[in-house]
mmCIF file of N, CA and C in Angstrom:
data_model
loop_
_atom_site.group_PDB
_atom_site.id
_atom_site.type_symbol
_atom_site.label_atom_id
_atom_site.label_comp_id
_atom_site.label_asym_id
_atom_site.label_seq_id
_atom_site.Cartn_x
_atom_site.Cartn_y
_atom_site.Cartn_z
ATOM 1 N N MET K 1 14.602 -6.615 -16.435
ATOM 2 C CA MET K 1 15.107 -5.915 -15.501
ATOM 3 C C MET K 1 16.027 -7.096 -14.564
ATOM 4 N N PHE K 2 15.212 -8.064 -14.197
ATOM 5 C CA PHE K 2 15.852 -9.266 -13.564
ATOM 6 C C PHE K 2 15.914 -10.507 -14.010
ATOM 7 N N GLY K 3 15.882 -10.366 -15.423
ATOM 8 C CA GLY K 3 15.895 -11.586 -16.170
ATOM 9 C C GLY K 3 14.835 -12.689 -15.911
ATOM 10 N N PRO K 4 14.938 -13.697 -16.670
ATOM 11 C CA PRO K 4 13.821 -14.943 -16.774
ATOM 12 C C PRO K 4 13.771 -15.814 -15.619
ATOM 13 N N GLN K 5 14.790 -15.558 -14.453
ATOM 14 C CA GLN K 5 15.144 -16.364 -13.335
ATOM 15 C C GLN K 5 13.947 -16.044 -12.270
ATOM 16 N N VAL K 6 13.350 -14.717 -12.478
ATOM 17 C CA VAL K 6 12.282 -14.133 -11.456
ATOM 18 C C VAL K 6 11.063 -14.434 -12.239
ATOM 19 N N PRO K 7 10.073 -15.490 -11.854
ATOM 20 C CA PRO K 7 8.789 -15.649 -12.141
ATOM 21 C C PRO K 7 8.074 -14.524 -11.724
ATOM 22 N N SER K 8 7.054 -14.368 -12.824
ATOM 23 C CA SER K 8 6.038 -13.185 -12.323
ATOM 24 C C SER K 8 4.715 -13.573 -12.868
ATOM 25 N N VAL K 9 3.681 -12.760 -12.310
ATOM 26 C CA VAL K 9 2.503 -12.831 -12.382
ATOM 27 C C VAL K 9 1.766 -11.276 -12.566
ATOM 28 N N PRO K 10 0.959 -11.354 -13.642
ATOM 29 C CA PRO K 10 0.110 -9.863 -13.775
ATOM 30 C C PRO K 10 -0.655 -9.749 -12.593
ATOM 31 N N ALA K 11 -0.591 -8.446 -12.146
ATOM 32 C CA ALA K 11 -1.459 -8.157 -10.948
ATOM 33 C C ALA K 11 -3.128 -8.573 -11.159
ATOM 34 N N SER K 12 -3.508 -8.460 -12.392
ATOM 35 C CA SER K 12 -4.866 -8.796 -12.766
ATOM 36 C C SER K 12 -5.039 -10.262 -12.502
ATOM 37 N N ALA K 13 -3.910 -11.137 -12.630
ATOM 38 C CA ALA K 13 -4.172 -12.479 -12.658
ATOM 39 C C ALA K 13 -3.737 -13.321 -11.177
ATOM 40 N N VAL K 14 -3.434 -12.425 -10.185
ATOM 41 C CA VAL K 14 -3.002 -13.031 -9.010
ATOM 42 C C VAL K 14 -4.404 -13.783 -8.383
ATOM 43 N N PRO K 15 -4.313 -15.203 -8.079
ATOM 44 C CA PRO K 15 -5.661 -15.592 -7.369
ATOM 45 C C PRO K 15 -5.832 -15.181 -6.133
ATOM 46 N N ASP K 16 -7.321 -15.281 -5.645
ATOM 47 C CA ASP K 16 -7.508 -14.759 -4.379
ATOM 48 C C ASP K 16 -6.936 -15.342 -3.047
ATOM 49 N N ASP K 17 -6.691 -16.699 -3.518
ATOM 50 C CA ASP K 17 -6.229 -17.375 -2.473
ATOM 51 C C ASP K 17 -4.680 -17.457 -2.211
ATOM 52 N N THR K 18 -4.017 -16.726 -3.160
ATOM 53 C CA THR K 18 -2.475 -16.428 -2.860
ATOM 54 C C THR K 18 -1.931 -15.903 -1.804
ATOM 55 N N TYR K 19 -1.041 -16.141 -1.131
ATOM 56 C CA TYR K 19 -0.369 -15.484 -0.038
ATOM 57 C C TYR K 19 0.348 -14.290 -0.813
ATOM 58 N N LEU K 20 -0.300 -13.052 -0.499
ATOM 59 C CA LEU K 20 0.195 -11.849 -0.958
ATOM 60 C C LEU K 20 1.129 -11.148 -0.113
ATOM 61 N N LEU K 21 2.489 -11.009 -0.281
ATOM 62 C CA LEU K 21 3.562 -10.376 0.513
ATOM 63 C C LEU K 21 3.794 -9.092 0.105
ATOM 64 N N ASP K 22 3.349 -7.947 0.737
ATOM 65 C CA ASP K 22 3.557 -6.617 0.397
ATOM 66 C C ASP K 22 4.875 -6.329 1.004
ATOM 67 N N VAL K 23 6.003 -5.870 0.338
ATOM 68 C CA VAL K 23 7.403 -5.763 1.066
ATOM 69 C C VAL K 23 7.545 -4.039 0.805
ATOM 70 N N ARG K 24 6.452 -3.049 0.878
ATOM 71 C CA ARG K 24 6.691 -1.739 0.815
ATOM 72 C C ARG K 24 7.139 -1.284 2.170
ATOM 73 N N GLU K 25 7.436 -0.051 2.218
ATOM 74 C CA GLU K 25 7.800 0.666 3.612
ATOM 75 C C GLU K 25 6.180 0.936 4.204
ATOM 76 N N ASP K 26 6.387 1.284 5.378
ATOM 77 C CA ASP K 26 5.232 1.485 6.275
ATOM 78 C C ASP K 26 4.263 2.675 5.985
ATOM 79 N N ASP K 27 5.031 3.736 5.445
ATOM 80 C CA ASP K 27 4.237 4.613 4.977
ATOM 81 C C ASP K 27 3.359 4.501 3.616
ATOM 82 N N GLU K 28 4.055 3.682 2.845
ATOM 83 C CA GLU K 28 3.285 3.097 1.435
ATOM 84 C C GLU K 28 2.126 2.148 1.980
ATOM 85 N N TRP K 29 2.354 1.239 2.711
ATOM 86 C CA TRP K 29 1.373 0.337 3.264
ATOM 87 C C TRP K 29 0.225 1.084 4.051
ATOM 88 N N THR K 30 0.655 2.266 4.883
ATOM 89 C CA THR K 30 -0.578 2.792 5.349
ATOM 90 C C THR K 30 -1.535 3.622 4.472
ATOM 91 N N ALA K 31 -0.875 4.021 3.467
ATOM 92 C CA ALA K 31 -1.620 4.724 2.494
ATOM 93 C C ALA K 31 -2.487 3.915 1.562
ATOM 94 N N GLY K 32 -2.215 2.638 1.418
ATOM 95 C CA GLY K 32 -3.147 1.899 0.968
ATOM 96 C C GLY K 32 -2.434 0.451 0.440
ATOM 97 N N HIS K 33 -3.115 -0.665 0.460
ATOM 98 C CA HIS K 33 -2.768 -2.006 0.199
ATOM 99 C C HIS K 33 -3.809 -2.992 -0.168
ATOM 100 N N ALA K 34 -3.571 -3.858 -0.652
ATOM 101 C CA ALA K 34 -4.412 -5.040 -0.786
ATOM 102 C C ALA K 34 -5.173 -5.642 0.313
ATOM 103 N N PRO K 35 -6.237 -5.753 0.286
ATOM 104 C CA PRO K 35 -7.066 -6.007 1.479
ATOM 105 C C PRO K 35 -6.531 -7.495 2.451
ATOM 106 N N ALA K 36 -6.158 -8.319 1.577
ATOM 107 C CA ALA K 36 -5.712 -9.781 2.269
ATOM 108 C C ALA K 36 -4.114 -9.755 2.058
ATOM 109 N N ALA K 37 -3.350 -8.765 1.902
ATOM 110 C CA ALA K 37 -2.119 -8.741 1.808
ATOM 111 C C ALA K 37 -1.271 -8.653 3.163
ATOM 112 N N HIS K 38 -0.169 -9.369 3.315
ATOM 113 C CA HIS K 38 0.593 -9.403 4.541
ATOM 114 C C HIS K 38 1.749 -8.480 4.532
ATOM 115 N N HIS K 39 1.948 -7.707 5.274
ATOM 116 C CA HIS K 39 2.967 -6.587 5.377
ATOM 117 C C HIS K 39 4.384 -7.050 5.921
ATOM 118 N N LEU K 40 5.239 -7.119 5.190
ATOM 119 C CA LEU K 40 6.660 -7.311 5.849
ATOM 120 C C LEU K 40 7.726 -6.495 4.876
ATOM 121 N N PRO K 41 8.255 -5.346 5.533
ATOM 122 C CA PRO K 41 8.981 -4.404 4.634
ATOM 123 C C PRO K 41 10.230 -5.201 4.237
ATOM 124 N N MET K 42 10.604 -5.009 3.076
ATOM 125 C CA MET K 42 11.616 -5.627 2.459
ATOM 126 C C MET K 42 12.886 -5.763 3.286
ATOM 127 N N MET K 43 13.599 -4.590 3.880
ATOM 128 C CA MET K 43 14.549 -4.615 4.727
ATOM 129 C C MET K 43 14.508 -5.533 5.949
ATOM 130 N N GLU K 44 13.157 -5.796 6.349
ATOM 131 C CA GLU K 44 12.951 -6.744 7.668
ATOM 132 C C GLU K 44 12.985 -8.189 7.105
ATOM 133 N N LEU K 45 12.990 -8.477 5.845
ATOM 134 C CA LEU K 45 12.625 -9.804 5.515
ATOM 135 C C LEU K 45 13.739 -10.703 6.057
ATOM 136 N N PRO K 46 15.178 -10.601 5.952
ATOM 137 C CA PRO K 46 16.134 -11.631 6.385
ATOM 138 C C PRO K 46 15.581 -11.911 7.974
ATOM 139 N N ALA K 47 15.492 -11.127 8.802
ATOM 140 C CA ALA K 47 15.018 -11.399 9.982
ATOM 141 C C ALA K 47 13.785 -11.910 10.399
ATOM 142 N N ARG K 48 12.830 -11.843 9.364
ATOM 143 C CA ARG K 48 11.577 -12.442 9.668
ATOM 144 C C ARG K 48 11.159 -13.321 8.485
ATOM 145 N N LEU K 49 12.078 -14.137 8.086
ATOM 146 C CA LEU K 49 12.068 -14.970 6.950
ATOM 147 C C LEU K 49 10.918 -16.150 7.211
ATOM 148 N N ALA K 50 10.985 -16.694 8.622
ATOM 149 C CA ALA K 50 10.153 -17.711 8.973
ATOM 150 C C ALA K 50 8.699 -17.381 8.902
ATOM 151 N N GLU K 51 8.297 -16.014 8.665
ATOM 152 C CA GLU K 51 7.056 -15.536 8.599
ATOM 153 C C GLU K 51 6.333 -15.921 7.034
ATOM 154 N N VAL K 52 7.101 -16.065 6.306
ATOM 155 C CA VAL K 52 6.834 -16.347 4.890
ATOM 156 C C VAL K 52 6.518 -17.875 4.534
ATOM 157 N N PRO K 53 5.363 -18.263 4.363
ATOM 158 C CA PRO K 53 5.204 -19.642 3.993
ATOM 159 C C PRO K 53 5.846 -20.174 2.809
ATOM 160 N N ASN K 54 6.346 -21.353 2.962
ATOM 161 C CA ASN K 54 6.902 -21.960 1.835
ATOM 162 C C ASN K 54 6.283 -23.267 1.289
ATOM 163 N N ASP K 55 5.065 -23.369 1.640
ATOM 164 C CA ASP K 55 4.168 -24.702 1.200
ATOM 165 C C ASP K 55 3.104 -24.331 0.519
ATOM 166 N N ARG K 56 3.040 -22.966 0.177
ATOM 167 C CA ARG K 56 1.895 -22.353 -0.843
ATOM 168 C C ARG K 56 2.294 -21.288 -1.721
ATOM 169 N N GLU K 57 1.544 -20.969 -2.802
ATOM 170 C CA GLU K 57 1.964 -20.057 -3.758
ATOM 171 C C GLU K 57 2.099 -18.510 -2.977
ATOM 172 N N VAL K 58 3.249 -17.849 -3.147
ATOM 173 C CA VAL K 58 3.372 -16.533 -2.593
ATOM 174 C C VAL K 58 3.597 -15.623 -3.805
ATOM 175 N N ALA K 59 2.809 -14.469 -3.884
ATOM 176 C CA ALA K 59 3.035 -13.507 -4.683
ATOM 177 C C ALA K 59 3.459 -12.186 -4.167
ATOM 178 N N VAL K 60 4.682 -11.639 -4.441
ATOM 179 C CA VAL K 60 5.392 -10.484 -3.723
ATOM 180 C C VAL K 60 5.077 -9.321 -4.550
ATOM 181 N N ILE K 61 4.718 -8.286 -3.669
ATOM 182 C CA ILE K 61 4.474 -7.019 -4.390
ATOM 183 C C ILE K 61 4.937 -5.863 -3.811
ATOM 184 N N CYS K 62 5.417 -4.820 -4.532
ATOM 185 C CA CYS K 62 5.837 -3.635 -3.874
ATOM 186 C C CYS K 62 5.142 -2.500 -4.755
ATOM 187 N N ARG K 63 5.650 -1.289 -4.997
ATOM 188 C CA ARG K 63 4.970 -0.382 -5.604
ATOM 189 C C ARG K 63 4.954 -0.432 -7.138
ATOM 190 N N SER K 64 6.173 -0.887 -7.575
ATOM 191 C CA SER K 64 6.196 -0.757 -9.139
ATOM 192 C C SER K 64 6.745 -2.060 -9.791
ATOM 193 N N GLY K 65 7.261 -3.121 -8.722
ATOM 194 C CA GLY K 65 7.950 -4.262 -9.129
ATOM 195 C C GLY K 65 9.275 -4.646 -8.951
ATOM 196 N N GLY K 66 10.138 -3.496 -8.726
ATOM 197 C CA GLY K 66 11.521 -3.603 -8.474
ATOM 198 C C GLY K 66 12.038 -4.366 -7.263
ATOM 199 N N ARG K 67 11.429 -3.820 -6.084
ATOM 200 C CA ARG K 67 11.750 -4.562 -4.883
ATOM 201 C C ARG K 67 11.236 -5.766 -4.873
ATOM 202 N N SER K 68 9.963 -5.904 -5.347
ATOM 203 C CA SER K 68 9.443 -7.286 -5.174
ATOM 204 C C SER K 68 10.208 -8.399 -5.932
ATOM 205 N N ALA K 69 10.774 -8.141 -6.923
ATOM 206 C CA ALA K 69 11.537 -8.818 -7.801
ATOM 207 C C ALA K 69 12.809 -9.145 -6.828
ATOM 208 N N GLN K 70 13.389 -8.444 -6.350
ATOM 209 C CA GLN K 70 14.656 -8.634 -5.605
ATOM 210 C C GLN K 70 14.251 -9.642 -4.424
ATOM 211 N N VAL K 71 13.116 -9.424 -3.795
ATOM 212 C CA VAL K 71 12.673 -10.400 -2.846
ATOM 213 C C VAL K 71 12.349 -11.694 -3.335
ATOM 214 N N VAL K 72 11.528 -11.823 -4.555
ATOM 215 C CA VAL K 72 11.483 -13.219 -5.039
ATOM 216 C C VAL K 72 12.809 -13.831 -5.298
ATOM 217 N N ALA K 73 13.847 -13.181 -5.905
ATOM 218 C CA ALA K 73 15.020 -13.849 -6.126
ATOM 219 C C ALA K 73 15.884 -14.312 -4.639
ATOM 220 N N TYR K 74 15.456 -13.375 -3.746
ATOM 221 C CA TYR K 74 16.179 -13.719 -2.464
ATOM 222 C C TYR K 74 15.288 -14.969 -1.911
ATOM 223 N N LEU K 75 14.081 -15.002 -1.801
ATOM 224 C CA LEU K 75 13.177 -16.096 -1.446
ATOM 225 C C LEU K 75 13.593 -17.430 -2.327
ATOM 226 N N MET K 76 13.823 -17.303 -3.564
ATOM 227 C CA MET K 76 14.244 -18.475 -4.253
ATOM 228 C C MET K 76 15.671 -18.959 -3.959
ATOM 229 N N ARG K 77 16.624 -18.120 -3.673
ATOM 230 C CA ARG K 77 17.938 -18.650 -3.343
ATOM 231 C C ARG K 77 17.847 -19.421 -1.912
ATOM 232 N N ASN K 78 16.726 -19.008 -1.156
ATOM 233 C CA ASN K 78 16.480 -19.524 0.140
ATOM 234 C C ASN K 78 15.591 -20.780 0.298
ATOM 235 N N GLY K 79 15.315 -21.364 -0.722
ATOM 236 C CA GLY K 79 14.563 -22.462 -0.803
ATOM 237 C C GLY K 79 13.111 -22.468 -1.240
ATOM 238 N N TRP K 80 12.514 -21.276 -1.674
ATOM 239 C CA TRP K 80 11.285 -21.040 -1.847
ATOM 240 C C TRP K 80 11.098 -21.351 -3.424
ATOM 241 N N ASP K 81 10.103 -22.278 -3.829
ATOM 242 C CA ASP K 81 9.871 -22.483 -5.397
ATOM 243 C C ASP K 81 8.345 -22.077 -5.596
ATOM 244 N N GLN K 82 7.553 -21.681 -4.918
ATOM 245 C CA GLN K 82 6.354 -21.256 -5.344
ATOM 246 C C GLN K 82 6.416 -19.857 -5.032
ATOM 247 N N VAL K 83 7.032 -18.961 -5.515
ATOM 248 C CA VAL K 83 7.102 -17.514 -5.364
ATOM 249 C C VAL K 83 7.067 -16.888 -6.727
ATOM 250 N N ARG K 84 6.310 -15.696 -6.943
ATOM 251 C CA ARG K 84 6.214 -15.006 -8.128
ATOM 252 C C ARG K 84 6.272 -13.732 -7.927
ATOM 253 N N ASN K 85 6.891 -12.868 -8.653
ATOM 254 C CA ASN K 85 6.814 -11.370 -8.477
ATOM 255 C C ASN K 85 5.451 -10.824 -9.283
ATOM 256 N N VAL K 86 4.723 -9.631 -8.500
ATOM 257 C CA VAL K 86 3.582 -9.026 -9.106
ATOM 258 C C VAL K 86 4.137 -8.020 -10.031
ATOM 259 N N GLU K 87 3.916 -8.246 -11.410
ATOM 260 C CA GLU K 87 4.300 -7.302 -12.502
ATOM 261 C C GLU K 87 3.622 -6.131 -11.956
ATOM 262 N N GLY K 88 4.355 -5.020 -12.035
ATOM 263 C CA GLY K 88 3.820 -3.678 -12.264
ATOM 264 C C GLY K 88 3.432 -3.283 -10.700
ATOM 265 N N GLY K 89 3.570 -4.020 -9.786
ATOM 266 C CA GLY K 89 3.303 -3.859 -8.366
ATOM 267 C C GLY K 89 2.009 -3.101 -7.943
ATOM 268 N N MET K 90 1.900 -2.294 -7.096
ATOM 269 C CA MET K 90 0.502 -1.747 -6.596
ATOM 270 C C MET K 90 0.060 -0.963 -7.624
ATOM 271 N N GLY K 91 0.895 -0.342 -8.448
ATOM 272 C CA GLY K 91 0.527 0.550 -9.561
ATOM 273 C C GLY K 91 -0.535 -0.157 -10.442
ATOM 274 N N ASP K 92 0.080 -1.396 -10.941
ATOM 275 C CA ASP K 92 -0.652 -2.167 -11.758
ATOM 276 C C ASP K 92 -2.055 -2.884 -11.109
ATOM 277 N N TRP K 93 -1.772 -3.256 -9.720
ATOM 278 C CA TRP K 93 -2.859 -3.605 -8.945
ATOM 279 C C TRP K 93 -4.024 -2.829 -8.957
ATOM 280 N N ALA K 94 -3.812 -1.488 -8.775
ATOM 281 C CA ALA K 94 -4.836 -0.464 -8.630
ATOM 282 C C ALA K 94 -5.440 -0.162 -10.028
ATOM 283 N N ALA K 95 -4.560 -0.108 -11.195
ATOM 284 C CA ALA K 95 -5.072 0.082 -12.593
ATOM 285 C C ALA K 95 -6.047 -1.219 -13.067
ATOM 286 N N ALA K 96 -5.613 -2.249 -12.494
ATOM 287 C CA ALA K 96 -6.427 -3.477 -12.865
ATOM 288 C C ALA K 96 -7.932 -3.566 -12.402
ATOM 289 N N GLY K 97 -8.046 -2.539 -11.336
ATOM 290 C CA GLY K 97 -9.478 -2.430 -10.661
ATOM 291 C C GLY K 97 -9.362 -3.356 -9.492
ATOM 292 N N ARG K 98 -8.090 -3.601 -9.008
ATOM 293 C CA ARG K 98 -8.263 -4.527 -7.858
ATOM 294 C C ARG K 98 -8.297 -3.553 -6.483
ATOM 295 N N PRO K 99 -8.810 -4.071 -5.218
ATOM 296 C CA PRO K 99 -9.191 -3.131 -4.265
ATOM 297 C C PRO K 99 -7.857 -2.645 -3.616
ATOM 298 N N VAL K 100 -7.922 -1.531 -3.204
ATOM 299 C CA VAL K 100 -6.779 -0.960 -2.352
ATOM 300 C C VAL K 100 -7.457 -0.205 -1.237
ATOM 301 N N VAL K 101 -7.021 -0.677 0.028
ATOM 302 C CA VAL K 101 -7.621 -0.135 1.254
ATOM 303 C C VAL K 101 -6.769 0.210 2.314
ATOM 304 N N THR K 102 -7.169 0.707 3.357
ATOM 305 C CA THR K 102 -6.237 1.275 4.418
ATOM 306 C C THR K 102 -6.539 0.521 5.498
ATOM 307 N N ASP K 103 -5.797 0.494 6.731
ATOM 308 C CA ASP K 103 -5.871 -0.493 7.686
ATOM 309 C C ASP K 103 -7.335 -0.643 8.170
ATOM 310 N N ASP K 104 -8.174 0.547 8.192
ATOM 311 C CA ASP K 104 -9.473 0.616 8.773
ATOM 312 C C ASP K 104 -10.481 0.250 7.688
ATOM 313 N N GLY K 105 -9.988 -0.212 6.608
ATOM 314 C CA GLY K 105 -10.922 -0.908 5.281
ATOM 315 C C GLY K 105 -11.489 0.337 4.589
ATOM 316 N N GLN K 106 -11.127 1.643 4.792
ATOM 317 C CA GLN K 106 -11.523 2.675 3.757
ATOM 318 C C GLN K 106 -10.614 2.717 2.602
ATOM 319 N N PRO K 107 -11.090 3.292 1.517
ATOM 320 C CA PRO K 107 -10.539 3.311 0.228
ATOM 321 C C PRO K 107 -9.161 3.892 0.453
ATOM 322 N N GLY K 108 -8.111 3.082 -0.189
ATOM 323 C CA GLY K 108 -6.604 3.578 0.093
ATOM 324 C C GLY K 108 -6.096 4.168 -1.648
ATOM 325 N N ARG K 109 -4.887 4.399 -1.222
ATOM 326 C CA ARG K 109 -4.308 5.049 -2.448
ATOM 327 C C ARG K 109 -2.729 4.523 -2.546
ATOM 328 N N VAL K 110 -2.275 4.400 -3.812
ATOM 329 C CA VAL K 110 -0.776 4.004 -4.086
ATOM 330 C C VAL K 110 0.047 5.002 -4.038
ATOM 331 N N VAL K 111 1.132 5.008 -2.896
ATOM 332 C CA VAL K 111 2.127 6.139 -3.241
ATOM 333 C C VAL K 111 3.416 5.750 -3.340
#
């Protein structure tokens, strides 16, 4: 969909120490997210770009991989080189048995 210029990683292979950037909307995040993820909705990224580290591996995730691929391309155009799209997004994350929680640590769901 976005071509070979957008590097990606399977949800099952995202290392635990990777900075996981969740670019979904607030309602999606509230329903459930990866425990160590950092929430920054896609439309807020340009104004909050300085919050995304550029000195370590960043994996970008959304619900299915489309928005996150756009964010990866945007970050790459703005100087990030250690950034990858999480293939299949939170859907594949949950399907791989990786944890999905709410803000209070209770089991979450992907919407």
